[in-house]
XYZ file of C-alpha atoms in Angstrom:
387
model
C 29.209 1.345 19.150
C 26.112 2.738 19.670
C 23.315 3.054 16.645
C 22.013 6.126 15.434
C 18.800 7.393 16.358
C 16.253 8.507 14.254
C 13.683 11.546 14.561
C 10.335 9.650 14.266
C 8.812 13.159 13.139
C 11.653 13.571 10.743
C 11.281 10.023 9.347
C 7.336 10.523 8.922
C 7.635 13.769 7.300
C 10.178 12.247 4.628
C 7.565 9.449 3.651
C 4.601 12.022 3.201
C 7.132 13.753 0.954
C 7.745 10.632 -0.537
C 4.623 9.623 -1.322
C 3.629 13.412 -2.685
C 6.188 12.728 -4.987
C 5.271 9.343 -5.680
C 1.707 10.372 -6.075
C 2.925 12.841 -8.802
C 4.995 10.650 -10.910
C 2.229 8.105 -11.176
C 0.015 11.265 -12.419
C 2.680 12.177 -15.162
C 2.681 8.115 -16.386
C -1.447 8.431 -16.385
C -1.454 11.986 -18.245
C 0.689 10.146 -21.060
C -1.907 7.822 -22.588
C -0.158 6.498 -25.497
C 3.076 6.364 -23.494
C 1.491 4.486 -21.231
C 0.944 1.551 -23.408
C 4.167 1.032 -24.280
C 5.848 0.920 -20.484
C 3.558 -1.868 -19.561
C 5.242 -5.411 -19.013
C 4.147 -8.679 -17.750
C 5.864 -9.802 -15.273
C 7.640 -12.862 -15.191
C 6.322 -16.029 -13.485
C 8.549 -15.990 -10.446
C 7.076 -12.093 -9.994
C 3.449 -12.668 -10.557
C 0.937 -12.975 -7.597
C -0.856 -16.106 -8.447
C -4.167 -14.319 -7.934
C -4.085 -12.632 -11.518
C -4.003 -14.441 -14.954
C -2.228 -11.461 -16.012
C -0.042 -9.564 -13.530
C 2.011 -6.264 -14.722
C 4.349 -3.967 -13.329
C 5.699 -0.837 -14.951
C 8.475 2.056 -15.083
C 6.400 4.079 -12.894
C 5.772 1.737 -10.106
C 10.420 0.708 -10.717
C 10.875 4.476 -10.755
C 8.315 5.234 -7.851
C 9.967 2.785 -5.664
C 13.485 3.846 -6.759
C 12.883 7.175 -5.873
C 11.684 6.448 -2.530
C 14.645 4.586 -1.739
C 16.777 7.226 -2.667
C 15.212 10.199 -1.046
C 15.130 8.311 2.488
C 18.675 6.973 1.839
C 19.731 10.675 1.285
C 18.063 11.862 4.615
C 18.864 8.442 6.636
C 21.892 6.878 5.136
C 21.743 4.116 7.774
C 18.504 3.125 6.803
C 19.673 2.239 3.245
C 20.071 -1.749 3.836
C 16.348 -2.085 5.384
C 14.527 -0.240 2.562
C 12.404 -2.978 0.628
C 9.664 -2.939 -2.016
C 7.634 -5.253 -4.248
C 9.349 -4.049 -7.542
C 12.617 -5.320 -8.889
C 14.473 -2.723 -10.371
C 15.178 -4.302 -13.682
C 12.969 -3.051 -16.767
C 12.329 -3.836 -20.209
C 11.800 -1.223 -23.195
C 9.196 -1.652 -26.300
C 12.477 -2.319 -28.299
C 13.463 -5.642 -25.963
C 16.248 -3.503 -24.412
C 17.356 -4.398 -20.415
C 17.662 -1.469 -18.489
C 18.535 -0.963 -14.348
C 17.013 1.709 -13.048
C 19.512 2.915 -10.779
C 18.973 6.944 -9.928
C 22.567 9.143 -9.106
C 22.617 12.363 -7.629
C 22.853 13.920 -11.262
C 18.976 15.169 -12.793
C 20.746 14.959 -16.059
C 21.749 11.094 -15.841
C 18.342 10.073 -15.003
C 16.636 11.911 -17.933
C 19.312 9.870 -19.920
C 18.511 6.754 -18.402
C 14.406 6.959 -18.566
C 14.968 8.603 -22.366
C 16.434 4.695 -22.948
C 13.484 3.042 -21.293
C 10.985 5.419 -23.363
C 12.694 4.904 -26.335
C 13.702 8.581 -27.069
C 10.758 10.685 -25.882
C 13.003 13.226 -24.392
C 10.597 15.643 -22.788
C 9.021 12.792 -20.793
C 12.112 11.754 -19.565
C 13.273 15.469 -18.468
C 9.898 16.118 -16.943
C 10.028 12.697 -14.640
C 13.705 13.435 -13.851
C 12.925 17.175 -12.753
C 9.909 15.251 -10.232
C 12.544 12.556 -9.256
C 15.228 15.376 -8.048
C 13.359 17.740 -6.959
C 13.686 19.006 -3.097
C 10.827 21.096 -3.105
C 8.935 20.345 0.036
C 5.419 19.916 -0.511
C 3.396 19.294 2.830
C 3.816 21.373 5.986
C 4.951 19.486 8.760
C 3.006 16.594 9.830
C 3.841 16.098 13.245
C 6.227 17.147 16.164
C 7.743 14.469 18.600
C 11.304 14.234 20.656
C 10.867 10.651 20.324
C 13.783 8.726 18.885
C 14.187 5.521 17.471
C 17.349 3.357 16.576
C 17.959 3.142 13.200
C 18.809 -0.477 13.152
C 15.300 -0.884 14.335
C 13.447 0.486 12.070
C 12.800 -1.443 8.450
C 10.407 0.042 5.312
C 8.350 -1.692 2.979
C 7.426 -0.062 -0.140
C 4.131 -0.768 -2.527
C 5.067 1.831 -5.385
C 1.588 1.525 -6.978
C -1.216 -0.908 -5.216
C -3.851 -2.134 -7.646
C -1.704 -1.787 -10.467
C -4.449 -3.478 -12.560
C -6.892 -0.414 -11.938
C -3.486 1.943 -12.800
C -3.193 0.264 -15.868
C -6.915 0.458 -16.952
C -7.462 3.563 -15.876
C -11.419 3.570 -15.114
C -12.273 7.097 -14.343
C -16.046 7.010 -14.308
C -17.614 6.855 -10.759
C -19.066 3.737 -9.857
C -19.711 3.680 -5.975
C -21.738 1.562 -3.479
C -21.956 3.813 -0.126
C -19.607 6.196 -0.965
C -16.717 3.342 -1.678
C -15.144 3.722 -5.302
C -15.417 -0.135 -6.680
C -13.039 0.224 -9.113
C -11.131 2.513 -11.068
C -8.243 5.084 -10.345
C -9.234 6.195 -7.217
C -8.545 2.781 -5.629
C -4.900 2.859 -6.566
C -2.638 3.826 -3.662
C 1.056 4.145 -3.157
C 1.985 2.620 0.623
C 4.870 3.429 2.235
C 4.850 1.025 5.882
C 8.217 1.269 8.661
C 8.237 -1.496 11.275
C 10.242 -2.602 13.914
C 12.751 -4.893 13.314
C 12.940 -6.555 16.818
C 9.544 -7.314 16.896
C 7.852 -7.221 13.811
C 5.470 -4.526 14.732
C 4.164 -2.051 12.284
C 5.172 1.800 13.758
C 4.587 4.064 10.824
C 2.517 3.916 7.842
C 1.857 6.346 4.955
C -1.306 5.898 1.988
C -1.333 7.964 -0.561
C -3.981 8.334 -3.701
C -2.752 10.165 -6.332
C -6.082 9.992 -8.013
C -8.326 10.863 -5.542
C -10.223 13.262 -7.604
C -10.036 16.030 -10.105
C -12.131 19.029 -10.707
C -12.970 18.264 -13.988
C -12.271 15.888 -16.786
C -9.548 17.920 -18.236
C -8.109 18.826 -15.056
C -4.973 17.476 -13.387
C -5.660 15.293 -10.750
C -5.220 15.700 -6.685
C -3.646 13.562 -4.593
C -4.795 12.924 -0.887
C -2.596 11.493 1.684
C -3.045 9.655 5.202
C -0.416 8.711 7.955
C -0.605 7.199 11.190
C 2.518 6.837 13.951
C 1.962 3.924 16.825
C 5.691 3.936 18.735
C 6.040 4.069 22.087
C 3.939 6.932 23.618
C 3.652 8.578 20.312
C 0.214 7.283 19.162
C -1.402 9.861 16.092
C -3.093 10.093 12.701
C -3.423 12.475 10.040
C -6.392 14.849 10.341
C -7.691 13.319 6.829
C -8.416 10.050 8.877
C -9.986 12.140 11.448
C -12.460 13.603 9.082
C -14.013 10.697 7.398
C -17.445 10.142 7.686
C -18.127 6.646 9.403
C -21.060 4.496 7.680
C -24.310 4.374 9.183
C -24.313 0.540 8.404
C -22.291 -2.450 9.149
C -19.921 -2.906 6.151
C -17.404 -5.544 5.079
C -15.181 -4.699 2.059
C -14.201 -8.022 0.195
C -12.766 -9.072 -2.945
C -15.677 -10.767 -5.532
C -13.124 -13.586 -6.038
C -14.027 -15.045 -2.567
C -16.098 -18.220 -2.094
C -19.505 -17.967 -1.715
C -19.917 -19.574 0.958
C -18.158 -17.114 3.211
C -19.459 -14.209 1.385
C -22.896 -15.445 2.605
C -21.626 -15.997 6.119
C -20.312 -12.213 6.552
C -23.516 -10.878 4.268
C -25.443 -12.781 7.525
C -24.381 -9.599 9.458
C -22.742 -7.106 7.192
C -23.390 -4.921 3.663
C -20.648 -6.578 1.314
C -18.734 -4.324 -0.854
C -16.098 -5.725 -3.837
C -14.103 -3.507 -4.765
C -10.270 -3.585 -5.730
C -6.845 -3.046 -4.179
C -5.377 -4.354 -0.592
C -4.339 -0.678 0.176
C -7.943 0.502 -0.812
C -9.669 -1.586 1.205
C -7.784 -1.366 4.231
C -7.392 2.563 3.937
C -11.506 2.392 3.476
C -11.575 0.317 6.812
C -9.011 2.810 8.862
C -10.721 6.031 7.311
C -14.319 4.133 8.733
C -16.081 4.028 5.762
C -15.979 0.245 6.254
C -15.926 -2.024 9.475
C -13.726 -4.701 8.335
C -11.589 -6.358 5.135
C -11.651 -9.992 4.896
C -9.532 -11.935 2.679
C -9.174 -15.793 2.903
C -6.659 -16.142 0.489
C -2.969 -15.741 0.327
C -2.770 -13.023 -1.976
C -1.237 -10.328 -0.418
C 2.257 -9.327 0.909
C 3.820 -7.141 3.484
C 4.542 -4.541 0.902
C 0.802 -4.656 1.013
C -0.256 -4.304 4.388
C 2.674 -2.540 6.256
C 1.564 0.876 5.653
C -1.812 0.282 6.225
C -1.885 -1.523 9.415
C -0.583 1.307 11.253
C -3.248 3.476 10.265
C -5.550 0.857 11.793
C -3.206 0.163 14.940
C -3.010 3.788 16.080
C -6.752 4.002 15.932
C -6.861 0.851 18.541
C -7.274 -1.833 15.493
C -4.558 -3.763 13.608
C -4.359 -6.641 11.238
C -4.881 -10.325 12.447
C -3.915 -13.482 10.213
C -7.475 -15.078 9.151
C -6.411 -18.520 9.200
C -5.250 -18.258 12.515
C -7.866 -16.033 14.273
C -10.854 -18.237 12.815
C -8.961 -21.526 13.627
C -7.919 -20.548 17.571
C -11.280 -20.938 19.820
C -9.815 -18.376 22.762
C -9.531 -15.539 20.597
C -12.370 -13.524 22.783
C -10.497 -10.079 23.246
C -8.396 -7.169 22.082
C -5.171 -8.990 23.820
C -5.816 -11.768 22.025
C -6.201 -10.331 18.780
C -2.891 -8.456 19.486
C -1.090 -12.153 19.801
C -2.243 -12.842 16.037
C -1.304 -9.672 14.037
C 0.291 -10.129 10.920
C 4.360 -9.371 12.055
C 6.898 -7.520 9.308
C 10.126 -8.705 8.645
C 12.761 -8.376 5.060
C 15.290 -10.795 6.643
C 14.748 -13.255 3.433
C 14.697 -10.649 0.681
C 16.647 -13.512 -1.390
C 14.153 -15.813 -0.905
C 11.685 -14.488 -3.157
C 8.044 -13.331 -2.599
C 7.197 -16.374 -0.595
C 8.947 -15.060 2.507
C 6.501 -11.947 2.724
C 3.178 -13.659 1.728
C 0.417 -13.162 4.039
C -0.168 -16.617 3.529
C -3.035 -17.384 5.442
C -5.115 -14.375 4.689
C -5.834 -11.539 6.763
C -8.495 -9.344 8.598
C -7.939 -5.611 8.913
C -10.129 -4.055 11.650
C -10.664 -0.424 13.446
C -12.837 -1.939 16.317
C -11.548 -4.913 17.902
C -15.779 -6.042 18.715
C -16.347 -5.912 15.103
C -13.155 -8.618 14.231
C -14.296 -11.063 17.578
C -17.879 -10.773 15.783
C -17.207 -11.846 12.888
C -14.634 -14.559 13.865
C -17.538 -16.158 16.127
C -19.989 -16.061 13.275
C -17.374 -18.072 10.940
C -17.029 -20.650 13.854
C -20.811 -20.851 14.360
C -21.156 -21.811 10.581
C -18.511 -24.064 11.297
C -16.591 -22.222 8.170
C -12.923 -23.713 8.772
C -14.487 -27.399 9.062
C -15.373 -27.224 5.465
C -12.233 -26.134 4.275
């Protein structure tokens, strides 16, 4: 029997709408500061990202992920089994009760479920349930195309709230370098990526900043979303990506935890800016605010990179595996870089997060010339020989 085909433009529109709903959920939780403190749950040792001493998940994470799964599954039922995310759908409230977050078609059922987690805060439960079940379209049609893709060739990765630590700490003060926010709520992103199952290639990405700006301290947060498609003849990006102003000097964004050796080498050719969030760093490169995002450590996962990867590839860039690219002496051209791209799958979900870890690090780039230049620099300094 022939596989069902999905209109690519309709899938994009659905994921953009999902990202906007996710942003609203994230905003509601942050607006209730006293409530938010009750919703932070330390992750189990199995789920922890080893880079952090404490890694957290929140009900907001779980609710966003399950809402996206529900909405995509309602519009495209054939995709349900191929939607994966960072979080498990179990949560424990402040009374120690374990609750499984499963969304039905009933807004009342969702409110009742959330009320248990929220320890009786009925008005917040109802407010969240209203957003979860809203069918209101918030975005104009983003893209039109006759392109179809077989449903059995589409996988989706979700990071419901990337940069959870920044989300929890919620520092609002502006601390920028070259116009780049170094920490705080602006670094928080909702990441949704679709990939081609047969090839592992990312084909559609949506990145949403729920806390992009607010006019005054007391006003509501305004979100901003970015998207890209790179599938067959369809290659397009949102106007939000096209409207950003590129830097006038070479900039690389890194984590402050990178080794001094690596940072010193990069600093010989680039201005280094430390900032939070894998999704935010990749977004900075996609927007032209930075030339490279370099990460030598295996601390990102497919849910961190799948969405942003398409924003880069649709502009002629990409995301390569750091260790393989640096150690391969033959990487000299854009075609060579294409062989080292991160490839996506979800075949071993039951095996745990290690199956989806970018174990050798990553380099995100928009211009192939930049990444080839930095690879040559690292080899010249014999960086890998000292590892």
